[in-house]
Amino acid sequence: MSATPTRPDRIAVLVSGRGSNLQAILDAIDAGTLPAHIVGVFSDKPSAAALERVEPALRWSASPKDYASREAFDAALGDAIEATQPDWIVCAGYLRILCDAFVERFQGRLLNIHPSLLPKYPGLRTHARAIADGEAEHGASVHFVIPELDAGTVVAQARVPVRPGDDADALAARVLEVEHPLLLAVLRLAVAGRLAERGTTTTLDGHALFTPLLLDSAGALRAPGADGPV
Ligand code: GAR
């Protein structure tokens, strides 16, 4: 008798701060709109508010300053994550750069949400930089993580307008509103087994994804120019 194939629905989440993206995941799981399990929430900030959003048994945190090196911290973090046997590891407001060995260890299972329309504005202060440059549009991206910072294949993006008079906080709040549905939409593809990264190729339903999917106003993902949602 052959075993029933299991869905890749075990999600580990990495956080450093407030955790509103984590909360969106938890709420969607509770509402039955994301068929997944949170297997652990991991932080480089033991005081992160995000950790309080899950029961203590699901929390792991440690201070990098208690480790001899960046590599040693990431190895301990990686061991803790691996122990929970996740199918996906999602950086949702994890603000520490991951070392190459960590990224290689989890390559193909490691996703990040970043507050810009990558490849524009990798790194920090994305909202202030977009305003300073006079951008008409800004947004968020969910991408696979590779060793180069914020440079992995972008799976999907959500766009928002930059409005006259916006400051960084106002723009960040507008972007955050689309981050949550964007992350959930990508995770639905991921836990359904529709998304994969093999080497440098990202696939959706087995077909190479050449351009990022776009979040529409109904919260669905579409290929650019396509009639219907994916
Ligand atoms: C989000 O805006 C996320 O895109 C950003 O941190 C915020 C976390 O908010 N991530 C990065 O800047 C990663 N480079 P949250 O803690 O409320 O989810």
CSV table of C-alpha atoms and ligand atoms in Angstrom, one decimal:
chain,number,residue,atom,x,y,z
A,1,MET,CA,0.0,0.0,0.0
A,2,SER,CA,1.5,3.4,-0.9
A,3,ALA,CA,1.5,6.2,1.6
A,4,THR,CA,-0.7,9.2,1.1
A,5,PRO,CA,1.4,12.1,-0.1
A,6,THR,CA,1.4,14.9,2.5
A,7,ARG,CA,1.0,18.5,1.6
A,8,PRO,CA,4.0,20.8,2.3
A,9,ASP,CA,2.1,22.7,4.9
A,10,ARG,CA,4.5,23.0,7.8
A,11,ILE,CA,5.6,26.6,8.2
A,12,ALA,CA,8.4,28.0,10.4
A,13,VAL,CA,8.3,31.8,10.8
A,14,LEU,CA,11.3,34.0,11.5
A,15,VAL,CA,10.5,37.4,13.2
A,16,SER,CA,12.4,40.3,14.8
A,17,GLY,CA,9.7,42.7,15.8
A,18,ARG,CA,6.0,43.4,15.9
A,19,GLY,CA,4.8,40.4,14.0
A,20,SER,CA,1.8,41.7,12.0
A,21,ASN,CA,2.6,39.4,9.1
A,22,LEU,CA,2.8,36.4,11.5
A,23,GLN,CA,-0.6,37.4,12.9
A,24,ALA,CA,-2.0,37.5,9.4
A,25,ILE,CA,-0.8,33.9,8.9
A,26,LEU,CA,-2.2,32.8,12.3
A,27,ASP,CA,-5.6,34.5,11.5
A,28,ALA,CA,-5.8,32.9,8.1
A,29,ILE,CA,-5.0,29.4,9.5
A,30,ASP,CA,-7.7,30.0,12.2
A,31,ALA,CA,-10.2,31.2,9.6
A,32,GLY,CA,-9.5,28.1,7.4
A,33,THR,CA,-8.2,30.2,4.5
A,34,LEU,CA,-4.6,29.0,4.7
A,35,PRO,CA,-4.5,25.2,5.2
A,36,ALA,CA,-1.2,25.1,7.1
A,37,HIS,CA,0.5,24.6,10.5
A,38,ILE,CA,2.9,26.9,12.3
A,39,VAL,CA,5.6,24.6,13.6
A,40,GLY,CA,7.7,27.3,15.3
A,41,VAL,CA,8.3,31.0,15.5
A,42,PHE,CA,12.0,31.9,15.7
A,43,SER,CA,13.6,35.2,16.7
A,44,ASP,CA,16.9,36.9,17.1
A,45,LYS,CA,15.2,39.3,19.6
A,46,PRO,CA,14.0,37.5,22.7
A,47,SER,CA,11.8,40.5,23.5
A,48,ALA,CA,10.1,40.6,20.1
A,49,ALA,CA,6.4,41.2,20.4
A,50,ALA,CA,5.8,38.8,17.6
A,51,LEU,CA,6.8,35.9,19.9
A,52,GLU,CA,3.8,36.6,22.2
A,53,ARG,CA,1.5,35.9,19.3
A,54,VAL,CA,2.0,32.1,19.7
A,55,GLU,CA,2.0,29.7,22.6
A,56,PRO,CA,5.3,29.3,24.4
A,57,ALA,CA,5.9,25.8,23.1
A,58,LEU,CA,6.2,27.2,19.6
A,59,ARG,CA,8.7,29.9,20.5
A,60,TRP,CA,12.5,29.9,20.1
A,61,SER,CA,14.7,32.9,20.6
A,62,ALA,CA,18.3,33.7,21.3
A,63,SER,CA,20.5,36.8,21.3
A,64,PRO,CA,23.2,36.8,18.7
A,65,LYS,CA,25.5,38.5,21.2
A,66,ASP,CA,25.6,35.2,23.2
A,67,TYR,CA,27.2,33.4,20.3
A,68,ALA,CA,30.8,33.5,19.2
A,69,SER,CA,30.0,34.4,15.6
A,70,ARG,CA,27.3,35.1,13.2
A,71,GLU,CA,27.8,31.6,11.8
A,72,ALA,CA,27.4,30.1,15.2
A,73,PHE,CA,24.2,31.9,15.8
A,74,ASP,CA,22.7,30.9,12.5
A,75,ALA,CA,23.8,27.3,13.0
A,76,ALA,CA,21.9,27.2,16.3
A,77,LEU,CA,18.9,28.9,14.7
A,78,GLY,CA,19.1,26.4,11.9
A,79,ASP,CA,19.2,23.4,14.2
A,80,ALA,CA,16.2,24.7,16.1
A,81,ILE,CA,14.3,25.2,12.8
A,82,GLU,CA,15.3,21.8,11.4
A,83,ALA,CA,14.0,20.1,14.6
A,84,THR,CA,10.5,21.3,13.7
A,85,GLN,CA,10.7,19.7,10.2
A,86,PRO,CA,9.3,22.6,8.3
A,87,ASP,CA,8.4,22.5,4.6
A,88,TRP,CA,8.7,26.3,4.4
A,89,ILE,CA,10.7,28.8,6.4
A,90,VAL,CA,9.2,32.3,6.1
A,91,CYS,CA,11.1,35.5,7.1
A,92,ALA,CA,8.3,37.8,8.1
A,93,GLY,CA,10.0,40.9,9.5
A,94,TYR,CA,13.2,39.1,10.3
A,95,LEU,CA,15.7,41.9,10.2
A,96,ARG,CA,19.0,40.2,10.6
A,97,ILE,CA,21.0,39.2,7.5
A,98,LEU,CA,21.3,35.4,7.2
A,99,CYS,CA,24.7,33.9,6.6
A,100,ASP,CA,25.4,32.0,3.4
A,101,ALA,CA,25.5,28.6,5.2
A,102,PHE,CA,22.1,29.1,6.6
A,103,VAL,CA,20.6,30.1,3.3
A,104,GLU,CA,22.2,27.1,1.5
A,105,ARG,CA,21.0,24.8,4.3
A,106,PHE,CA,17.3,25.8,3.6
A,107,GLN,CA,17.6,26.8,0.0
A,108,GLY,CA,14.3,26.2,-1.9
A,109,ARG,CA,12.3,26.4,1.3
A,110,LEU,CA,13.2,29.9,2.4
A,111,LEU,CA,10.9,32.8,1.6
A,112,ASN,CA,11.1,36.5,2.6
A,113,ILE,CA,8.7,39.4,2.5
A,114,HIS,CA,10.4,42.7,1.7
A,115,PRO,CA,8.8,46.1,1.6
A,116,SER,CA,9.7,47.3,-1.9
A,117,LEU,CA,9.2,46.4,-5.5
A,118,LEU,CA,12.4,44.4,-5.8
A,119,PRO,CA,14.9,44.7,-7.5
A,120,LYS,CA,14.3,48.4,-6.4
A,121,TYR,CA,15.3,49.2,-2.8
A,122,PRO,CA,16.9,46.1,-1.3
A,123,GLY,CA,18.0,46.6,2.3
A,124,LEU,CA,16.6,49.0,4.8
A,125,ARG,CA,14.6,52.3,4.8
A,126,THR,CA,12.8,51.3,1.7
A,127,HIS,CA,9.9,53.7,2.1
A,128,ALA,CA,12.0,56.8,2.8
A,129,ARG,CA,14.2,56.0,-0.2
A,130,ALA,CA,11.2,55.6,-2.5
A,131,ILE,CA,9.8,58.9,-1.4
A,132,ALA,CA,13.2,60.7,-1.7
A,133,ASP,CA,13.5,59.4,-5.3
A,134,GLY,CA,10.0,60.7,-6.2
A,135,GLU,CA,8.6,57.2,-7.0
A,136,ALA,CA,5.0,57.2,-8.1
A,137,GLU,CA,4.6,53.5,-6.9
A,138,HIS,CA,6.0,51.4,-4.1
A,139,GLY,CA,5.0,48.1,-2.7
A,140,ALA,CA,6.1,44.7,-1.4
A,141,SER,CA,7.7,41.6,-2.8
A,142,VAL,CA,7.8,37.9,-1.6
A,143,HIS,CA,11.0,36.3,-2.9
A,144,PHE,CA,13.1,33.2,-2.4
A,145,VAL,CA,16.1,33.9,-0.3
A,146,ILE,CA,19.6,33.5,-1.8
A,147,PRO,CA,22.9,34.5,-0.2
A,148,GLU,CA,22.8,37.9,-2.0
A,149,LEU,CA,20.6,40.3,0.0
A,150,ASP,CA,17.0,40.6,-1.3
A,151,ALA,CA,18.1,39.3,-4.7
A,152,GLY,CA,16.4,35.9,-5.0
A,153,THR,CA,13.6,35.2,-7.5
A,154,VAL,CA,10.5,37.4,-6.8
A,155,VAL,CA,7.4,35.2,-6.7
A,156,ALA,CA,4.9,37.9,-6.3
A,157,GLN,CA,4.5,41.6,-5.7
A,158,ALA,CA,1.8,44.1,-4.6
A,159,ARG,CA,1.8,47.7,-5.6
A,160,VAL,CA,0.6,50.8,-3.9
A,161,PRO,CA,0.6,54.5,-5.0
A,162,VAL,CA,2.9,57.0,-3.4
A,163,ARG,CA,0.7,59.9,-2.5
A,164,PRO,CA,1.7,63.6,-2.3
A,165,GLY,CA,2.6,64.4,1.3
A,166,ASP,CA,3.4,60.8,2.2
A,167,ASP,CA,6.1,60.4,4.9
A,168,ALA,CA,7.8,57.1,5.4
A,169,ASP,CA,5.4,56.0,8.1
A,170,ALA,CA,2.3,56.8,6.0
A,171,LEU,CA,3.8,54.9,3.1
A,172,ALA,CA,4.9,52.0,5.3
A,173,ALA,CA,1.3,51.7,6.6
A,174,ARG,CA,-0.1,51.6,3.1
A,175,VAL,CA,2.4,48.9,2.0
A,176,LEU,CA,1.8,46.8,5.2
A,177,GLU,CA,-1.9,46.6,4.2
A,178,VAL,CA,-1.0,44.8,1.0
A,179,GLU,CA,1.9,42.8,2.6
A,180,HIS,CA,-0.5,40.6,4.5
A,181,PRO,CA,-2.7,39.4,1.6
A,182,LEU,CA,0.4,39.1,-0.6
A,183,LEU,CA,2.2,36.8,1.9
A,184,LEU,CA,-1.0,34.7,2.4
A,185,ALA,CA,-1.5,34.4,-1.4
A,186,VAL,CA,2.0,33.1,-1.9
A,187,LEU,CA,1.8,30.8,1.1
A,188,ARG,CA,-1.4,29.3,-0.3
A,189,LEU,CA,0.6,28.3,-3.5
A,190,ALA,CA,3.5,27.1,-1.4
A,191,VAL,CA,1.5,24.8,0.9
A,192,ALA,CA,-0.5,23.5,-2.0
A,193,GLY,CA,2.8,22.2,-3.5
A,194,ARG,CA,2.5,24.5,-6.5
A,195,LEU,CA,5.6,26.6,-5.9
A,196,ALA,CA,9.2,25.3,-6.1
A,197,GLU,CA,12.7,26.5,-6.5
A,198,ARG,CA,15.2,24.2,-8.1
A,199,GLY,CA,18.7,25.7,-8.5
A,200,THR,CA,18.1,29.1,-10.1
A,201,THR,CA,14.7,28.3,-11.5
A,202,THR,CA,11.5,29.1,-9.7
A,203,THR,CA,8.4,27.2,-10.9
A,204,LEU,CA,4.7,27.5,-10.5
A,205,ASP,CA,2.8,24.3,-11.3
A,206,GLY,CA,6.0,23.0,-12.9
A,207,HIS,CA,6.4,25.9,-15.3
A,208,ALA,CA,9.2,28.4,-14.9
A,209,LEU,CA,8.1,31.7,-13.4
A,210,PHE,CA,9.8,34.4,-15.4
A,211,THR,CA,8.0,37.5,-14.0
A,212,PRO,CA,6.6,38.1,-10.6
A,213,LEU,CA,2.9,37.4,-10.1
A,214,LEU,CA,0.8,40.5,-9.1
A,215,LEU,CA,-1.7,40.8,-6.3
A,216,ASP,CA,-5.0,42.1,-7.6
A,217,SER,CA,-7.5,44.2,-5.7
A,218,ALA,CA,-9.4,41.0,-4.7
A,219,GLY,CA,-6.3,39.5,-3.1
A,220,ALA,CA,-5.7,37.0,-5.8
A,221,LEU,CA,-2.4,36.5,-7.7
A,222,ARG,CA,-2.3,37.0,-11.5
A,223,ALA,CA,0.5,36.6,-14.0
A,224,PRO,CA,0.9,40.0,-15.7
A,225,GLY,CA,-1.5,40.3,-18.6
A,226,ALA,CA,-3.4,37.1,-17.7
A,227,ASP,CA,-7.2,37.0,-17.6
A,228,GLY,CA,-7.7,35.0,-14.5
A,229,PRO,CA,-5.9,34.3,-11.2
A,230,VAL,CA,-3.3,31.6,-10.9
B,1,GAR,C1,7.4,44.4,7.2
B,1,GAR,O1,7.1,45.6,6.6
B,1,GAR,C2,8.3,43.6,6.4
B,1,GAR,O2,8.1,43.7,5.0
B,1,GAR,C3,9.6,44.2,6.8
B,1,GAR,O3,9.5,44.3,8.2
B,1,GAR,C4,8.2,44.6,8.5
B,1,GAR,C5,7.8,43.6,9.6
B,1,GAR,O4,6.5,43.9,10.1
B,1,GAR,N1,10.7,43.3,6.4
B,1,GAR,C6,11.9,43.8,6.1
B,1,GAR,O5,12.1,45.0,6.0
B,1,GAR,C7,12.9,42.8,5.7
B,1,GAR,N2,14.0,43.4,5.0
B,1,GAR,P1,5.7,42.9,11.0
B,1,GAR,O6,6.7,42.5,12.1
B,1,GAR,O7,4.6,43.7,11.5
B,1,GAR,O8,5.3,41.7,10.2
